[in-house]
mmCIF file of C-alpha atoms in Angstrom:
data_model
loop_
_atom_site.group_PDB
_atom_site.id
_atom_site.type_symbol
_atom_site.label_atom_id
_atom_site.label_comp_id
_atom_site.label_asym_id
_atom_site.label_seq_id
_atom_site.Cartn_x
_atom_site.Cartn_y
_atom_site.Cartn_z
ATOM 1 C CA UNK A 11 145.466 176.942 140.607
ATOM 2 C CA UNK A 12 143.194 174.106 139.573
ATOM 3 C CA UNK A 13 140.219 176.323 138.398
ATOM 4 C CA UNK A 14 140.271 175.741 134.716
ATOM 5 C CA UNK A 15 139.183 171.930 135.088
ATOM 6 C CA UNK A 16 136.250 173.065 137.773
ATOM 7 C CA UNK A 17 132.752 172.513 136.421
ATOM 8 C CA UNK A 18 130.043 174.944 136.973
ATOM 9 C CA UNK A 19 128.677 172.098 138.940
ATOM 10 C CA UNK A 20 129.340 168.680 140.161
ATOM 11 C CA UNK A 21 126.431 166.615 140.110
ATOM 12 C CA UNK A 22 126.704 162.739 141.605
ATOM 13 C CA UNK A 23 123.971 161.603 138.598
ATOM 14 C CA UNK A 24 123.448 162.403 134.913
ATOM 15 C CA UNK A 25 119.555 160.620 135.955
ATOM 16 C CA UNK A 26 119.891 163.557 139.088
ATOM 17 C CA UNK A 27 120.098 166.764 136.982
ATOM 18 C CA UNK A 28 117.456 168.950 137.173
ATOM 19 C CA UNK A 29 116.994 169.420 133.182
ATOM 20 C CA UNK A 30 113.480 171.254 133.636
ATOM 21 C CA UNK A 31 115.611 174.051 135.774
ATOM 22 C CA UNK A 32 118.020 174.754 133.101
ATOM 23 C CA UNK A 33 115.349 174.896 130.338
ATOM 24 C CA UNK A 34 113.433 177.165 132.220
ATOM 25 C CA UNK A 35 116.938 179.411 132.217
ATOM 26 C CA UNK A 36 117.141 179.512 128.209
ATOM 27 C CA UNK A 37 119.367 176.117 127.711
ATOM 28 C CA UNK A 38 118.372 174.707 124.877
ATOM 29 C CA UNK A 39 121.401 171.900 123.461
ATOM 30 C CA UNK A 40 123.111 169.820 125.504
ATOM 31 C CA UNK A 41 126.441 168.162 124.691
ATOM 32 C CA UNK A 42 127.067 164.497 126.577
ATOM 33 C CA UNK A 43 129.979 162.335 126.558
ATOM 34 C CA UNK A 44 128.721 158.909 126.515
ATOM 35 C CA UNK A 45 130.352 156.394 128.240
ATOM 36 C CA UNK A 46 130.153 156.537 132.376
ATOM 37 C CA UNK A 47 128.004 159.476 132.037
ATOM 38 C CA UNK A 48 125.278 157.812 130.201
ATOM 39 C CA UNK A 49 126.265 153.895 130.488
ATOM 40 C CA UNK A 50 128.543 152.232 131.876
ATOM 41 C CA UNK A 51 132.082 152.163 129.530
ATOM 42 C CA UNK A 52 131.071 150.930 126.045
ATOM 43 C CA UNK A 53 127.658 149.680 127.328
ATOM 44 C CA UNK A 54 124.566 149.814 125.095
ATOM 45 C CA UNK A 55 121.597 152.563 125.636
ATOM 46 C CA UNK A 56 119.775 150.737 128.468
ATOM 47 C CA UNK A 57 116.411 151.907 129.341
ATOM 48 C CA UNK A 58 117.383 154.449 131.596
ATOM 49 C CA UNK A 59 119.548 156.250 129.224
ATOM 50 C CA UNK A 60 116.495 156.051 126.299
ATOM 51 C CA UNK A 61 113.934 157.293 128.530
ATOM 52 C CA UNK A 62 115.648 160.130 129.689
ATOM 53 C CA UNK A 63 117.091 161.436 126.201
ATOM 54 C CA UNK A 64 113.394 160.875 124.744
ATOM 55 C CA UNK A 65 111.957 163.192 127.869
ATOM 56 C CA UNK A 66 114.899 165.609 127.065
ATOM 57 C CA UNK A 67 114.119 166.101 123.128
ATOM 58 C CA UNK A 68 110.342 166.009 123.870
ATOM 59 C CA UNK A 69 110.719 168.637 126.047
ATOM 60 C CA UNK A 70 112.408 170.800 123.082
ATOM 61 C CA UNK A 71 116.191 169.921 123.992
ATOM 62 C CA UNK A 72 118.572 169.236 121.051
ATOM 63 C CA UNK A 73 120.915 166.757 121.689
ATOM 64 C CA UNK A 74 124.338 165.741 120.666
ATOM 65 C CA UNK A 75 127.168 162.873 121.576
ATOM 66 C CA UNK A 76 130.734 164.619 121.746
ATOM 67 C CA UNK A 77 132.848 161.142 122.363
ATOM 68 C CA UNK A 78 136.567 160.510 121.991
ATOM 69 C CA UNK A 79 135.749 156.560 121.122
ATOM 70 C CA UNK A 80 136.018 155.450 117.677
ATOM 71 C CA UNK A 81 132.358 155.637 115.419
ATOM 72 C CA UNK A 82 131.153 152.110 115.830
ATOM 73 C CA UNK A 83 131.153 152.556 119.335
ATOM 74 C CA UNK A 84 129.813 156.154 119.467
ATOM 75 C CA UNK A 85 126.983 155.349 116.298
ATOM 76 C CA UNK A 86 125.574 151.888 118.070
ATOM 77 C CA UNK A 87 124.693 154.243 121.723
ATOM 78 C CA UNK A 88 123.487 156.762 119.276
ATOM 79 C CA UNK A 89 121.140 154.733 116.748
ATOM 80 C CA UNK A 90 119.285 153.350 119.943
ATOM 81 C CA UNK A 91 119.008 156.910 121.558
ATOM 82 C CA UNK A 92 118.466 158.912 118.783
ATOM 83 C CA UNK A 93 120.649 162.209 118.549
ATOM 84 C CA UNK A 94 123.554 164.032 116.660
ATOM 85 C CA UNK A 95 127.364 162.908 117.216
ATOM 86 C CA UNK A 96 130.703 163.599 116.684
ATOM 87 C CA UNK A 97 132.930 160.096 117.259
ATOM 88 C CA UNK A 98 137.213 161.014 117.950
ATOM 89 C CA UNK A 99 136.322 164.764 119.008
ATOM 90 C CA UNK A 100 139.497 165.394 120.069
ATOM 91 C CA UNK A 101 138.400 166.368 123.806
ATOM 92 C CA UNK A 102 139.403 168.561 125.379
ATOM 93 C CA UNK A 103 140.376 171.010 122.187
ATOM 94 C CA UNK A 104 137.474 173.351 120.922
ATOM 95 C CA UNK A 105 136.606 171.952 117.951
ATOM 96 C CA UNK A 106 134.399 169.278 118.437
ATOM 97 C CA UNK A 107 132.530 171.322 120.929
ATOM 98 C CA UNK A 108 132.267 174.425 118.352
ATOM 99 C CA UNK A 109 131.146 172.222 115.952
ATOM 100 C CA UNK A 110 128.704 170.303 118.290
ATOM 101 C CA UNK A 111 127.077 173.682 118.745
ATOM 102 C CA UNK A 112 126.792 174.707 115.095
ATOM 103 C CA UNK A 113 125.397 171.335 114.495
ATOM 104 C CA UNK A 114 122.983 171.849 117.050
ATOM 105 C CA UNK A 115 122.199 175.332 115.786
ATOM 106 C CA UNK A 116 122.923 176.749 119.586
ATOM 107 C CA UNK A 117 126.092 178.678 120.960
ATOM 108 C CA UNK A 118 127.407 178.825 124.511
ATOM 109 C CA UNK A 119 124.712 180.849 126.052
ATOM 110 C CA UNK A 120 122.336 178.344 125.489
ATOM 111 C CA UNK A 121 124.079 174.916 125.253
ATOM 112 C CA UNK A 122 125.062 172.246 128.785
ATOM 113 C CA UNK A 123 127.929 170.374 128.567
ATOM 114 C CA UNK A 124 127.652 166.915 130.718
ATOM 115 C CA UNK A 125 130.496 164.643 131.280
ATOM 116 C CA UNK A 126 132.425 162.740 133.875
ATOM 117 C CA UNK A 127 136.005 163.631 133.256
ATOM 118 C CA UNK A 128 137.900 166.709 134.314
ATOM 119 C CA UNK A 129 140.755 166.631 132.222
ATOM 120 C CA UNK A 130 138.843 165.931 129.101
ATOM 121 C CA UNK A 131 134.755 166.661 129.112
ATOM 122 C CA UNK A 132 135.108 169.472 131.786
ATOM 123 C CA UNK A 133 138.437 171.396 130.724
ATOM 124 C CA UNK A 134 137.148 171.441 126.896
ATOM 125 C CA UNK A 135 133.721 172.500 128.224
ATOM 126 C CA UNK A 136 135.384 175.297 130.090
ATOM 127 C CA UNK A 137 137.714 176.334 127.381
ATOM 128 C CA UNK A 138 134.480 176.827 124.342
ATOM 129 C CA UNK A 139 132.574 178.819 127.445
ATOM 130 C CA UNK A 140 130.248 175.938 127.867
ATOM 131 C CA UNK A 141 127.853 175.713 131.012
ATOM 132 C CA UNK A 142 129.886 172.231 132.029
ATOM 133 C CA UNK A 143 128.404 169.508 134.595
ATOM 134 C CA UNK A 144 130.532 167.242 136.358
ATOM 135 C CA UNK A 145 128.903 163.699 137.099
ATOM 136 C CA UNK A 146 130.018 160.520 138.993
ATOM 137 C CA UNK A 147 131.620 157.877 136.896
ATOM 138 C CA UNK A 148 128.567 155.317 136.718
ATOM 139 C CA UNK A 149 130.972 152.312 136.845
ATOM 140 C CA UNK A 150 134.639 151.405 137.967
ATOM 141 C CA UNK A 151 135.877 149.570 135.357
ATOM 142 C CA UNK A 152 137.634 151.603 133.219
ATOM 143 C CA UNK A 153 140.083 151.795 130.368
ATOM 144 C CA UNK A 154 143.757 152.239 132.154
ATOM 145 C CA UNK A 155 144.483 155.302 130.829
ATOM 146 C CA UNK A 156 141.369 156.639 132.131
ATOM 147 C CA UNK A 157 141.983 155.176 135.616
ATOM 148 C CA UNK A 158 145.023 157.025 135.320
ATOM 149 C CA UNK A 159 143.754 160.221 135.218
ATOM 150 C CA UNK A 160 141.380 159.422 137.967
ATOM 151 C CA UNK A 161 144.155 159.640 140.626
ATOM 152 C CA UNK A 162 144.899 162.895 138.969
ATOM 153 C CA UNK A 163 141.397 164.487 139.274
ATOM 154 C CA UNK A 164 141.304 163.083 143.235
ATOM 155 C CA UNK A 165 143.227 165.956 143.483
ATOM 156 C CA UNK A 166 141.730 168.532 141.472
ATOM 157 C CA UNK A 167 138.334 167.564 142.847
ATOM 158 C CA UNK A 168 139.678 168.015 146.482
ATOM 159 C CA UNK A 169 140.389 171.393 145.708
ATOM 160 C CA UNK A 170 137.327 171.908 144.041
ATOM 161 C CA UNK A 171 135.418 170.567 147.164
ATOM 162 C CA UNK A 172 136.934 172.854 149.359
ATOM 163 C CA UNK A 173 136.383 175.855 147.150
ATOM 164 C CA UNK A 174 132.480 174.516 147.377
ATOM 165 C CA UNK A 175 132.187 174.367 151.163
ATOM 166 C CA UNK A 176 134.045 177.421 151.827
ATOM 167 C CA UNK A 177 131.539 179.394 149.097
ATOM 168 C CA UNK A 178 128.298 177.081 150.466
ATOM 169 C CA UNK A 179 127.981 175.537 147.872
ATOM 170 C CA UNK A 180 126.452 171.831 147.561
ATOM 171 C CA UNK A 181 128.860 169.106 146.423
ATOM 172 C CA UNK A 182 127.896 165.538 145.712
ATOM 173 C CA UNK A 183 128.998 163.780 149.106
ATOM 174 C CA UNK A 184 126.478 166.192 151.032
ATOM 175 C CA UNK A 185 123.441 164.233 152.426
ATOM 176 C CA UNK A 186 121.062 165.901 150.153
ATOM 177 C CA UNK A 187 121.005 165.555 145.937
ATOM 178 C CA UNK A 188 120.859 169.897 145.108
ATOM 179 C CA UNK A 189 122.229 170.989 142.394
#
């Protein structure tokens, strides 16, 4: 019923993913929303966020920003990070993703989709055949259309969770951090 907004998998960290794994399986672009997957909502890169996107690229990712937010927003996180972006992508239609990818100069065998909304990052990821990963908001506060949704995807993700145990699969409340 709910399976179109299910990511591949639900991770509770962007800073948890195992990015060596999925290089080692061919990935080689990934596609991040920025705010609450990154930072918190309309936060500056912060160290954290720099240090991993600079171990990413070295280790031959290409990266690019696919935000809804308005350029000024999207182009100050991006001029401290370094990185491609498209700013008002439309999530969750195709064509910022599509375009992300030719931009990139990978396709949807080879590109990861991270992101911390169902109904947006995860549901356009899922839609352009994109390897999608579901993280934790990092932060609460939250625009209230955004904290709208939320209540929404409490329901989606319970679904989702049960679907998980009942295929043994790990989710993000189990003891352990697997992905």
């Amino acid at each position: 019923m709910f399976g179109k907004f299910y990511p591949d998998i639900y991770v509770s960290s962007t800073y948890k993913i195992d990015f060596d794994k999925y290089y080692e399986k061919g990935y080689r672009g990934i596609i991040f929303d920025i705010d609450n997957t990154l930072v918190p909502h309309g936060a500056p890169a912060d160290e954290r966020s720099r240090k991993l996107l600079k171990k990413l690229q070295n280790m031959g990712f290409k990266i690019l920003f696919l935000s809804n937010n308005k350029e000024p927003r999207v182009k100050m996180f991006c001029d401290a990070v370094g990185g491609q972006y498209i700013f008002k992508a439309g999530k969750p239609g195709k064509k910022g993703y599509l375009r992300g990818m030719e931009m990139l100069g990978t396709d949807k065998s080879n590109t990861l989709f991270v992101g911390d909304q169902l109904f947006t990052d995860v549901w356009g990821a899922a839609n352009t055949g994109i390897f999608s990963i579901l993280v934790r908001p990092i932060d609460k506060k939250e625009e209230i259309q955004i904290v709208l949704k939320r209540y929404l995807e409490k329901i989606v993700l319970a679904f989702y969770k049960r679907k998980c145990k009942k295929e043994g699969k790990w989710y993000p409340e189990d003891k352990t951090d697997g992905n």
